[in-house]
Amino acid sequence: MKMIWVFVVVIVLLLGFVAVRAMSTGKKAPPSGTPAPDFTLNSQDGKALSLHDLRGKWVVLYFYPKDFTSGCTREAHNFQRDLAQYEQKNAVILGVSVQDEATHQKFCAKEGLSFKLLADTKHEVSSSYDSLVNLGVAKLSARHTFLIDPAGVIRKTYLNVNAEKHSAEVLADLTQLQKAQGSG
């Protein structure tokens, strides 16, 4: 009897996951090889940051659902752990979620994060990258990442992210892309 209940719970969870994935904006994520949609958002320090101001650097633009949750905290810790390696490769990390600056500031302070977390409270940037999930009563950023080159072109898109392994995966891809372009 217990096995049947476990099976039912697993099926319900899987169906819920599929339904949530289906409730995205319906747009397609900007594909590799196309210009990254520009934006300006405030970071945890209250200052505006524009993507176009980062030209000349690689940008790891990662969207995540919510500060202080286990998967998002693990993903952020791993980016922080690898930050020096990204900086050596002329890359910056930008995290985006729909939460406000104050929440991002608390998250950074509690978790020791030194890279920028951007507040997409109007859901515009998450939507333009097809990284917004509509849960009916709430909208959250989906766990997606875009690796953007120094010219502002998307070079790699990650739509199925494993928070535990993601930073290492992005770092490896960044290394490969820089070798292929002769810039690393």
mmCIF file of N, CA and C in Angstrom, residues 4 22 35 46 56 58 62 74 105 120 125 170:
data_model
loop_
_atom_site.group_PDB
_atom_site.id
_atom_site.type_symbol
_atom_site.label_atom_id
_atom_site.label_comp_id
_atom_site.label_asym_id
_atom_site.label_seq_id
_atom_site.Cartn_x
_atom_site.Cartn_y
_atom_site.Cartn_z
ATOM 1 N N ILE A 4 2.138 2.166 -3.432
ATOM 2 C CA ILE A 4 1.138 2.807 -4.283
ATOM 3 C C ILE A 4 1.080 4.304 -3.981
ATOM 4 N N ALA A 22 4.948 24.189 -18.712
ATOM 5 C CA ALA A 22 4.070 24.566 -19.809
ATOM 6 C C ALA A 22 3.498 25.961 -19.627
ATOM 7 N N PRO A 35 21.914 38.461 -30.772
ATOM 8 C CA PRO A 35 22.224 39.459 -29.746
ATOM 9 C C PRO A 35 21.390 39.234 -28.484
ATOM 10 N N GLY A 46 21.137 48.795 -5.018
ATOM 11 C CA GLY A 46 20.246 49.883 -5.425
ATOM 12 C C GLY A 46 20.708 50.641 -6.657
ATOM 13 N N GLY A 56 32.606 43.950 -23.819
ATOM 14 C CA GLY A 56 34.031 43.732 -23.606
ATOM 15 C C GLY A 56 34.301 42.649 -22.562
ATOM 16 N N TRP A 58 32.722 38.800 -20.873
ATOM 17 C CA TRP A 58 31.781 37.692 -20.951
ATOM 18 C C TRP A 58 30.784 37.871 -19.811
ATOM 19 N N TYR A 62 22.311 34.479 -15.247
ATOM 20 C CA TYR A 62 21.542 33.337 -14.779
ATOM 21 C C TYR A 62 20.270 33.798 -14.076
ATOM 22 N N ARG A 74 22.326 26.975 -3.276
ATOM 23 C CA ARG A 74 23.415 26.095 -3.732
ATOM 24 C C ARG A 74 24.018 26.631 -5.039
ATOM 25 N N GLN A 105 19.647 41.997 -1.294
ATOM 26 C CA GLN A 105 20.684 42.501 -0.389
ATOM 27 C C GLN A 105 20.814 41.587 0.840
ATOM 28 N N ASP A 120 14.230 41.980 -10.992
ATOM 29 C CA ASP A 120 13.329 42.069 -12.155
ATOM 30 C C ASP A 120 11.880 42.074 -11.661
ATOM 31 N N VAL A 125 12.541 41.490 -17.934
ATOM 32 C CA VAL A 125 13.771 40.853 -18.416
ATOM 33 C C VAL A 125 13.603 39.335 -18.437
ATOM 34 N N VAL A 170 29.186 25.728 -16.772
ATOM 35 C CA VAL A 170 29.323 27.014 -17.469
ATOM 36 C C VAL A 170 30.800 27.375 -17.609
#
